[in-house]
Coordinates of C-alpha atoms in Angstrom, one line a residue:
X1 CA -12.8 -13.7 14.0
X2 CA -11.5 -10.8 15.1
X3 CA -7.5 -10.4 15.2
X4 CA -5.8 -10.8 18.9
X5 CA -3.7 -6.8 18.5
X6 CA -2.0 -5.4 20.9
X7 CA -3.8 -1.7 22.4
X8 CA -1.0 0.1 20.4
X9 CA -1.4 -1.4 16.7
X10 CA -5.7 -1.2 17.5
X11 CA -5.2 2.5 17.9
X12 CA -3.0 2.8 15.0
X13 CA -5.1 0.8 13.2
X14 CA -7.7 3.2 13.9
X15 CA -5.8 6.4 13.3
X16 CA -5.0 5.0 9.7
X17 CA -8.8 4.1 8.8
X18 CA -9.5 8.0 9.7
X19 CA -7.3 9.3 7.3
X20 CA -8.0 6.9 5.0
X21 CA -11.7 8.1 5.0
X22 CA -10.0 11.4 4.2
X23 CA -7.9 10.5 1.0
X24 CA -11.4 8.8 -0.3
X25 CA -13.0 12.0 -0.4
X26 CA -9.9 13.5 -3.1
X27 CA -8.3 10.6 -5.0
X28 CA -10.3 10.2 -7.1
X29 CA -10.5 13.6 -8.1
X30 CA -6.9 14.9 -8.3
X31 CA -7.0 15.1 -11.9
X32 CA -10.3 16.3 -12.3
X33 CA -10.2 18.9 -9.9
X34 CA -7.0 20.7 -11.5
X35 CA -8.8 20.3 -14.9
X36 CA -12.0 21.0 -14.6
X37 CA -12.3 22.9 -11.8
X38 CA -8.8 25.4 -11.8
X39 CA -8.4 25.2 -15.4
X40 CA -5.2 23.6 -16.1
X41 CA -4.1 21.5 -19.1
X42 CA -5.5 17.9 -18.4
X43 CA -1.6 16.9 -19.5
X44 CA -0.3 19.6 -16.8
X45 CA -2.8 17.9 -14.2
X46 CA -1.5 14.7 -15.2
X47 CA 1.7 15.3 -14.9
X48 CA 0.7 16.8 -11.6
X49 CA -0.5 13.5 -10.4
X50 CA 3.2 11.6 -11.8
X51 CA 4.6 13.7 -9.8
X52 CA 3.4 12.6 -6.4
X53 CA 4.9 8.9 -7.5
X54 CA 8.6 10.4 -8.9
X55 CA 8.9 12.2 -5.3
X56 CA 8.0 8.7 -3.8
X57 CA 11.3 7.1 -5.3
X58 CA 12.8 9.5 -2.3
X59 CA 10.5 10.3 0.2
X60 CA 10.6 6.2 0.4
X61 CA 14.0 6.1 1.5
X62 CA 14.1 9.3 3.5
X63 CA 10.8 8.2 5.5
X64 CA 13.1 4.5 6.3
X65 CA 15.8 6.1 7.7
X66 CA 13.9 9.0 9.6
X67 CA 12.3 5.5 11.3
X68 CA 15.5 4.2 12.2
X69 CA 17.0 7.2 13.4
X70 CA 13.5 9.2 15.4
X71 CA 11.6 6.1 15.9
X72 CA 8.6 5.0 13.2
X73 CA 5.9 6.6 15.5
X74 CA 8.1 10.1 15.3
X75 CA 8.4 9.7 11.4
X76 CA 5.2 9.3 10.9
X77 CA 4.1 12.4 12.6
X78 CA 6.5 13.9 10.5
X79 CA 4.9 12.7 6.8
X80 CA 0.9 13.5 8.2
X81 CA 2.3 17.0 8.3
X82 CA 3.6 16.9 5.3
X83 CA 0.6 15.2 3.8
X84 CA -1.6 18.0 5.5
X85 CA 0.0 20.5 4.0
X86 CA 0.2 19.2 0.8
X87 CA -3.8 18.5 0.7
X88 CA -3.9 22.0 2.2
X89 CA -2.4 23.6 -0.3
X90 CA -4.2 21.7 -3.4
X91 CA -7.1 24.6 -2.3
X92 CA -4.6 27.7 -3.4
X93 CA -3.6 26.1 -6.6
X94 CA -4.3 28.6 -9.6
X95 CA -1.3 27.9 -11.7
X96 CA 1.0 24.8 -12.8
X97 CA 3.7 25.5 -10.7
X98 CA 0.9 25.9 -7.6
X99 CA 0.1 22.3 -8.5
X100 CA 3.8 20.8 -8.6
X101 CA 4.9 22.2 -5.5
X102 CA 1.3 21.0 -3.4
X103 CA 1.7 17.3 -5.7
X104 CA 5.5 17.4 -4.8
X105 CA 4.5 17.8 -1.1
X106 CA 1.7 15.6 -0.7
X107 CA 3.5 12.8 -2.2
X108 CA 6.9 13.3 -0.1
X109 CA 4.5 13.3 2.9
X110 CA 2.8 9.9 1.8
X111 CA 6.0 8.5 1.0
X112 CA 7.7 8.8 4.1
X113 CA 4.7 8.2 5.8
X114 CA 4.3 4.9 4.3
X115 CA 7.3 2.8 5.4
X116 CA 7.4 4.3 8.9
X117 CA 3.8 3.1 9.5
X118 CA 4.6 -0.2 8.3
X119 CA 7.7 -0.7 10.9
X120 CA 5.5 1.0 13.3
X121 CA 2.7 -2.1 12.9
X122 CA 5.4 -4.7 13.0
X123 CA 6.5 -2.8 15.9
X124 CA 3.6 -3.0 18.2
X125 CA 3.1 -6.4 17.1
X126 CA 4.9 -9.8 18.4
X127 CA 6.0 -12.0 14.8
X128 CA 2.7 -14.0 15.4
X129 CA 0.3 -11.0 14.7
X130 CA 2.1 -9.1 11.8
X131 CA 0.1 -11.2 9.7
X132 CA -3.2 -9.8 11.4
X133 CA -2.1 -6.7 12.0
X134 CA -1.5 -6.0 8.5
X135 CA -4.4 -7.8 7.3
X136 CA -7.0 -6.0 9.3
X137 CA -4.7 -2.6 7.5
X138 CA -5.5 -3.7 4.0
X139 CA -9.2 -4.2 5.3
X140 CA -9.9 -0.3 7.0
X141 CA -8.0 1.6 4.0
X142 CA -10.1 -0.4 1.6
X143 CA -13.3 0.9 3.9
X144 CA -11.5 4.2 4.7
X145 CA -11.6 4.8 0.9
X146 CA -15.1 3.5 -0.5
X147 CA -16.6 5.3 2.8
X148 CA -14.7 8.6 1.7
X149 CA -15.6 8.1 -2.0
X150 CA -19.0 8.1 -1.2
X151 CA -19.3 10.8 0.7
X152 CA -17.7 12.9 -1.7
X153 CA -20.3 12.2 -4.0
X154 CA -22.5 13.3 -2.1
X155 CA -20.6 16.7 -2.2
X156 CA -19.0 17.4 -5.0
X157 CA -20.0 19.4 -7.3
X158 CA -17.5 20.5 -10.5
X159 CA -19.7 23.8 -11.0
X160 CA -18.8 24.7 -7.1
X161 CA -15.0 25.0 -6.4
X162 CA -16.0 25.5 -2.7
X163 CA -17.0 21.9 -2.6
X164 CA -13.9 20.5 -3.5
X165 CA -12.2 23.0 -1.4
X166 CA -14.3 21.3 1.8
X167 CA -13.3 18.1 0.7
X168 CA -9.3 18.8 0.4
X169 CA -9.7 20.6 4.1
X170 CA -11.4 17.8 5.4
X171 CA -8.8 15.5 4.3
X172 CA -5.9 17.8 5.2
X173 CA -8.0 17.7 8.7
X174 CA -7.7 13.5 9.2
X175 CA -4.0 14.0 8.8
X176 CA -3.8 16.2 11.3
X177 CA -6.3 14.4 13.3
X178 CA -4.3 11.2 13.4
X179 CA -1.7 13.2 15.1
X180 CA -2.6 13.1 18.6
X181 CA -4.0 9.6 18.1
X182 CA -0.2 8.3 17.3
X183 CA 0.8 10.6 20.9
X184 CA -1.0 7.9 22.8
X185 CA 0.9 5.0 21.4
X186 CA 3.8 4.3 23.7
X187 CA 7.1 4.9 21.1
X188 CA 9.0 2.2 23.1
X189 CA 13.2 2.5 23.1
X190 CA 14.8 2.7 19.9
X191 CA 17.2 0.5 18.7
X192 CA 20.7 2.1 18.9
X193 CA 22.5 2.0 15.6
X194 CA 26.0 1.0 15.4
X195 CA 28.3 3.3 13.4
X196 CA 27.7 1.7 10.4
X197 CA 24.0 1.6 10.3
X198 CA 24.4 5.4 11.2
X199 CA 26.7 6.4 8.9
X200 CA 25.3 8.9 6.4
X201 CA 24.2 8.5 2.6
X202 CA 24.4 5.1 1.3
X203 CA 26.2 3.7 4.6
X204 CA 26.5 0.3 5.6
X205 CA 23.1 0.3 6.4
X206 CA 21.6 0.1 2.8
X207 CA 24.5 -1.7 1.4
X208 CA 23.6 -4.5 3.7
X209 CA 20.4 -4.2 2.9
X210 CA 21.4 -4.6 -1.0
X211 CA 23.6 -7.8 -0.1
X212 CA 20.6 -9.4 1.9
X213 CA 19.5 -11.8 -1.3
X214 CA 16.6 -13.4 0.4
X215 CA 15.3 -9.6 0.2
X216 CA 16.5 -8.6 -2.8
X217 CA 14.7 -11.6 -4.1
X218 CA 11.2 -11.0 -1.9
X219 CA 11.5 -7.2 -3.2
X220 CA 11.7 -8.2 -7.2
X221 CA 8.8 -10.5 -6.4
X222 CA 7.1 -7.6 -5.2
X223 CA 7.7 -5.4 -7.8
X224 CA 6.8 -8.1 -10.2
X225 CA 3.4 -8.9 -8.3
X226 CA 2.8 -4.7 -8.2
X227 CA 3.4 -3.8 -11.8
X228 CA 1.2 -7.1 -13.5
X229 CA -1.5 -6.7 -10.6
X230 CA -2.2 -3.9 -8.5
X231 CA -1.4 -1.0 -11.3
X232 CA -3.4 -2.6 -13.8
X233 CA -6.5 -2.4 -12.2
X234 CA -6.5 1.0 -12.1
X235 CA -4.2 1.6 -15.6
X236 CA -5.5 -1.1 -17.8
X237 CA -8.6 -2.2 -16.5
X238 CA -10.7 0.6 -16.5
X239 CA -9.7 1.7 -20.2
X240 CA -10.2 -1.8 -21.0
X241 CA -13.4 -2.3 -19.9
X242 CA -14.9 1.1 -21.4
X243 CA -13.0 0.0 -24.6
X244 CA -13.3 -3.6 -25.7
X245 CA -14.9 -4.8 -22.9
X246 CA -17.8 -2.4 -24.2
X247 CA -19.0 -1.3 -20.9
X248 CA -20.5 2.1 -19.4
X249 CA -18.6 4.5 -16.6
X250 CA -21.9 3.5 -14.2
X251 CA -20.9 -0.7 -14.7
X252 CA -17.0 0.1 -14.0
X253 CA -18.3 2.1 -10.9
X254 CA -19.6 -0.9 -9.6
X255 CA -17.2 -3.2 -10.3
X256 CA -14.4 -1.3 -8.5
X257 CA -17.3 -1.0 -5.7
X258 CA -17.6 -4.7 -5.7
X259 CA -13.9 -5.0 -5.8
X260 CA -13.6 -2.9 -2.2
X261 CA -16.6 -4.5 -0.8
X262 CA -14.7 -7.9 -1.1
X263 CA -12.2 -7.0 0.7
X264 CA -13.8 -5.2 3.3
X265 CA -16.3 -8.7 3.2
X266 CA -13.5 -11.6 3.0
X267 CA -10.6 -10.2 4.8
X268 CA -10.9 -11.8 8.0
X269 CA -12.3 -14.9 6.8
X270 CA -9.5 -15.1 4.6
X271 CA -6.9 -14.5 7.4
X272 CA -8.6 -17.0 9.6
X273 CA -8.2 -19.9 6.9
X274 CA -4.7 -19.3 6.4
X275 CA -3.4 -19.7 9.7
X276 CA -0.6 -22.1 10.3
X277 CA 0.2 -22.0 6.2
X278 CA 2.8 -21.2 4.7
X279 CA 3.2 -17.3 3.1
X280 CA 5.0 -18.7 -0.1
X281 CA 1.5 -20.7 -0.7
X282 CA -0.7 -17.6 -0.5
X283 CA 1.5 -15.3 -2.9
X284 CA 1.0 -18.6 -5.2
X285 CA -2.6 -18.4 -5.0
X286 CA -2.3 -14.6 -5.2
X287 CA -0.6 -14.8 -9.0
X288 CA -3.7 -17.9 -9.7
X289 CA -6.1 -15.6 -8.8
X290 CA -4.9 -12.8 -10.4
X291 CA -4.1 -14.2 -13.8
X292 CA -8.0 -16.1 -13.6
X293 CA -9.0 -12.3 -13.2
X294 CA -7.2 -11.0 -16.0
X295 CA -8.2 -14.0 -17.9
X296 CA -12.1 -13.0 -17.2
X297 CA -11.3 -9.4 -18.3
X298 CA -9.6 -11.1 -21.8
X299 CA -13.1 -12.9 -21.3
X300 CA -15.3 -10.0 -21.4
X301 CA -13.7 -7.8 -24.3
X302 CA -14.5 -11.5 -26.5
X303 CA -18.3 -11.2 -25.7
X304 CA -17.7 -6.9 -26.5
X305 CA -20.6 -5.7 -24.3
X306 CA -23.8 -6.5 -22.9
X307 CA -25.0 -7.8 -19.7
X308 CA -22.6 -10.9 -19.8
X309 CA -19.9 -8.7 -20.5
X310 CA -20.8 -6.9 -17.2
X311 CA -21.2 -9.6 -15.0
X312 CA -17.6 -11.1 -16.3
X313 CA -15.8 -7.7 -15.5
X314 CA -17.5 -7.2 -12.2
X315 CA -16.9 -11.0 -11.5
X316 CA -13.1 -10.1 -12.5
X317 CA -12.8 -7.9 -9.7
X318 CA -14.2 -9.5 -7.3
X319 CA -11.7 -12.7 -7.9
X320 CA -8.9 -9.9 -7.9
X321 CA -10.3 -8.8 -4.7
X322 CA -9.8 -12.5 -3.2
X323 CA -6.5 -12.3 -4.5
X324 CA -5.4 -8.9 -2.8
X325 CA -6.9 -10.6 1.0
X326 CA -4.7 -13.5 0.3
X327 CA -1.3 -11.6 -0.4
X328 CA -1.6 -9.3 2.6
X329 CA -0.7 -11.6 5.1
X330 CA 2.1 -12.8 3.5
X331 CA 4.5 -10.3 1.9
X332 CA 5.1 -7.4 4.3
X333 CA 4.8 -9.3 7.4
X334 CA 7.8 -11.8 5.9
X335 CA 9.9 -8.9 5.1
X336 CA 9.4 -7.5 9.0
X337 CA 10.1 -10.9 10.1
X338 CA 13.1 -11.1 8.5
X339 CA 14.7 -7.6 9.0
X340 CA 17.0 -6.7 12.0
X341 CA 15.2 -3.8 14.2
X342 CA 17.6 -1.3 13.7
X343 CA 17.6 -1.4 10.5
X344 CA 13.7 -2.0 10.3
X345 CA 13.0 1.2 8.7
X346 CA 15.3 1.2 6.2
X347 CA 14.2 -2.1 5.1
X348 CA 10.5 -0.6 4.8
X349 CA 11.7 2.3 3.0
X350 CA 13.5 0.0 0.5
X351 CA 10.8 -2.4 0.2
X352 CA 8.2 0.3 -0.5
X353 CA 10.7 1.4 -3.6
X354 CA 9.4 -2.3 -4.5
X355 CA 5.9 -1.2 -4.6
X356 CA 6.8 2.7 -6.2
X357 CA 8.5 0.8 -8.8
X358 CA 5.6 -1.4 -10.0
X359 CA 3.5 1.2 -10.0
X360 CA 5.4 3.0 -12.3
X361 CA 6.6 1.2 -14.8
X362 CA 3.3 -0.9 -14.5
X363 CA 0.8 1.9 -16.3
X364 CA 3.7 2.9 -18.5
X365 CA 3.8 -0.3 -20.3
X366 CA 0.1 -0.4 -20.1
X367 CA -0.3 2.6 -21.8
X368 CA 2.2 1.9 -24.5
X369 CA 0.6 -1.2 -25.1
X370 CA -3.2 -0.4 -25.3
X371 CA -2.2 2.9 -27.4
X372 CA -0.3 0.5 -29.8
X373 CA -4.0 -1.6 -30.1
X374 CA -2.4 -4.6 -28.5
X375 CA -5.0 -5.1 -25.8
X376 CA -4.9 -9.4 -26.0
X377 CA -1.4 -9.5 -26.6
X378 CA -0.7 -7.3 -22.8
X379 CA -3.3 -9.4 -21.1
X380 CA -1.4 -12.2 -21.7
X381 CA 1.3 -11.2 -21.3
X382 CA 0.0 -10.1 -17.6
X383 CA -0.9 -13.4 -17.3
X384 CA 2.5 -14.2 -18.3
X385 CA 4.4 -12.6 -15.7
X386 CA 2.0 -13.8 -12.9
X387 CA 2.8 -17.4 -13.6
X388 CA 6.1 -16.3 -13.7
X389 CA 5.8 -14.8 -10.4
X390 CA 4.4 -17.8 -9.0
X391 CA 7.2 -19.9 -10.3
X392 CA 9.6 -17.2 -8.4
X393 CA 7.5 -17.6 -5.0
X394 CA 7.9 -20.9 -4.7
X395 CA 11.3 -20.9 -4.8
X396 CA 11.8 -18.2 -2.4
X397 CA 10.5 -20.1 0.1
X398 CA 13.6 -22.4 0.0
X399 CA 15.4 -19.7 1.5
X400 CA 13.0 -18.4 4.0
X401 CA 13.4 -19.6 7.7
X402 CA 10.4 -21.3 8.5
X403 CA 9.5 -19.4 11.4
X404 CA 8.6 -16.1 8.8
X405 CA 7.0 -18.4 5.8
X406 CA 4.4 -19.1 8.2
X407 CA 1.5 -17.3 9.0
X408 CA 0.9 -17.2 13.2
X409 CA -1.4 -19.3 14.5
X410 CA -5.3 -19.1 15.2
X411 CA -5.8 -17.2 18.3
X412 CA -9.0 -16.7 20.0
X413 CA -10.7 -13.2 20.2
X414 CA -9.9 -11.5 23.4
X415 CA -9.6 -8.0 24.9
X416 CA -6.4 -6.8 23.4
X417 CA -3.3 -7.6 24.4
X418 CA -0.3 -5.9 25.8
X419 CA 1.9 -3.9 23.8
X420 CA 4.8 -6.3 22.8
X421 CA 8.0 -5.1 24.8
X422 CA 10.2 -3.2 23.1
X423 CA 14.1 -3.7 23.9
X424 CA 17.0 -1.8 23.1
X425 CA 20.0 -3.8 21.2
X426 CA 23.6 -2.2 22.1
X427 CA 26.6 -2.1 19.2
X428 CA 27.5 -5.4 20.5
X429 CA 24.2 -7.1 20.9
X430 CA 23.6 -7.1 23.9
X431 CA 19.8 -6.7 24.9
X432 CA 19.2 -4.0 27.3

């Protein structure tokens, strides 16, 4: 059951879970902790929050081509400081600008951060194991969270600024901690970038990368997937489920618990059924899934409350939940099989945009549309765009060698294995 990983991605694996313990204890209290607790506008707080996403649209990039030119592992040194001192600083805020600059930090950190750790996993990791490798991901930072989350609760307390002091430290700490974890991870030889992969601003490098249609097409189907699934389960569904699904904060607690326990739960087993089949299918069964949840939720806001109502939203998640263990072995490891290694972060960065992009425009249309009273009308039309995307995965797999539309094959559990060699490719192709 457990995945066959190479020494390097374990140890990044496990670096990633600790810090991921450390954003649970904070998320969740960004907003509230600039309100409530430093006495800022709620709209200044939330605007506070937006910003960590806006400085995404370039920290994406930046952290892609910091990958290609230091190496992932270096780049991703470089966004955990960042990250530390952005959570660092979110104990000296006092006034709205305090707050920008620490959000504008924090969220350059994380997104740089991002798409170097990605090419870092498919990095240490031969094309048979990205699947895994990323699968087990998903699983820890969905553990790293809900373990974080509740030992925060245990904490916290909105009358005692000194708690949530302790818990931004302690996060800024697992940054930093995850530090000399990466030191131990052999960087490998970088690929050497011809002149016009190297060539600054929007070189050749990205430009190819905007020509490659096969990715252009995978990164709409991404952004699709991202703004009528992920975003909406923390944009609509929680204001739709104290609204007309007629539900209390403590039953929405414990269907986003139930939704992370799933995962956590089915991941593996999940993983393991899919071996040998083809990525295109699971990202299908991701959009069934997803629109069955959304379906339940439409579900629950007809019944209006009660202990039904409940069970249907919690039930909702949980079906989301299968969803989210499905489409992690399919999407990211795809694009890392398809991308040229000197031009693997870039890719990432670019790809992440994919993922920036639904997350924005995903709660701004949910917000219009629930403020507007047209609750039913959005949920179908999430529903909507899911088939939609379904319809657009299938076809992408028509032009998707079939080495990367297919998920490695079942390996036995073993100690792990050795790091995958790393090779150096000259201007003219030549492997060194």
């Amino acid at each position: 059951m457990i995945p066959h990983l190479s020494r390097s991605a374990w140890t990044v694996l496990g670096g990633d879970a600790l810090s991921a313990i450390g954003s649970g204890l904070t998320l969740p209290f960004f907003v509230v902790y600039l309100h409530r607790v430093r006495g800022l506008d709620v709209e200044v707080a939330a605007l506070a929050l937006a910003t960590v996403a806006v400085v995404g649209l370039a920290g994406n990039l930046i952290g892609g081509s910091l990958a290609d030119r230091f190496g992932a592992r270096d780049a991703l040194m470089f966004g955990l400081v960042l990250n530390a001192a952005g959570t660092g600083a979110m104990t000296l805020v006092h006034a709205p600008w305090q707050a920008f600059a620490a959000a504008a930090t924090l969220g350059l950190g994380a997104s740089i951060a991002w798409p170097a750790q990605d090419a870092l996993l498919a990095t240490v990791s031969t094309p048979d194991q990205r699947s895994s490798v990323f699968s087990v991901r998903h699983m820890t930072l969905n553990a790293g969270f809900g373990i974080g989350a509740l030992v925060a609760a245990l904490i916290v307390d909105v009358d005692s600024p000194g708690t949530f002091v302790a818990l931004y430290l302690l996060d800024a700490a697992t940054f930093l901690a995850f530090i000399p974890i990466l030191m131990t991870v052999k960087a490998g030889n970088r690929p050497q970038l011809s002149h016009e992969t190297s060539t600054p601003g929007l070189s050749a490098g990205y430009r190819r990368i905007l020509t490659d249609w096969t990715f252009v097409r995978i990164w709409l189907l991404t952004a699709l997937l991202v703004a009528a699934g992920f975003s909406q389960m923390h944009a609509m569904f929680p204001v739709f489920a104290l609204g007309p699904g007629g539900i209390g904060e403590d039953a929405l607690s414990v269907a986003f618990a139930a939704n992370t326990f799933t995962v956590v739960a089915a991941q593996l087993f999940v993983l393991r059924w899919m071996q040998g089949r083809r990525r295109t299918t699971g990202m299908v069964l991701t959009c069934g899934f997803w629109g069955a949840a959304w379906g339940m939720t439409l579900l629950a806001g007809m019944i209006g409350g009660g202990p039904l109502a409940v069970a249907t939203l919690v039930g909702a998640l949980v079906v989301f939940a299968i969803g989210e263990t499905v489409l992690t072995p399919t999407l990211l490891p795809m694009v890392n099989d398809l991308v040229p290694d000197a031009l693997r972060g870039r890719y990432n960065g670019v790809y992440t945009l994919a993922w920036t992009t639904g997350f924005m425009l995903g709660p701004a249309v949910a917000g219009v549309a629930l403020g507007a009273g047209h609750a039913t009308a959005f949920l179908l039309g999430l529903i909507g765009g899911l088939a939609l995307a379904a319809g657009a995965a299938w076809r992408v797999s028509a032009h998707v060698p079939p080495g990367a539309n297919r998920i490695g094959a079942s390996e036995p559990a073993a100690a792990p294995s050795p790091d995958p060699v790393q090779v150096t490719t000259t201007t003219a192709g030549e492997v060194v």
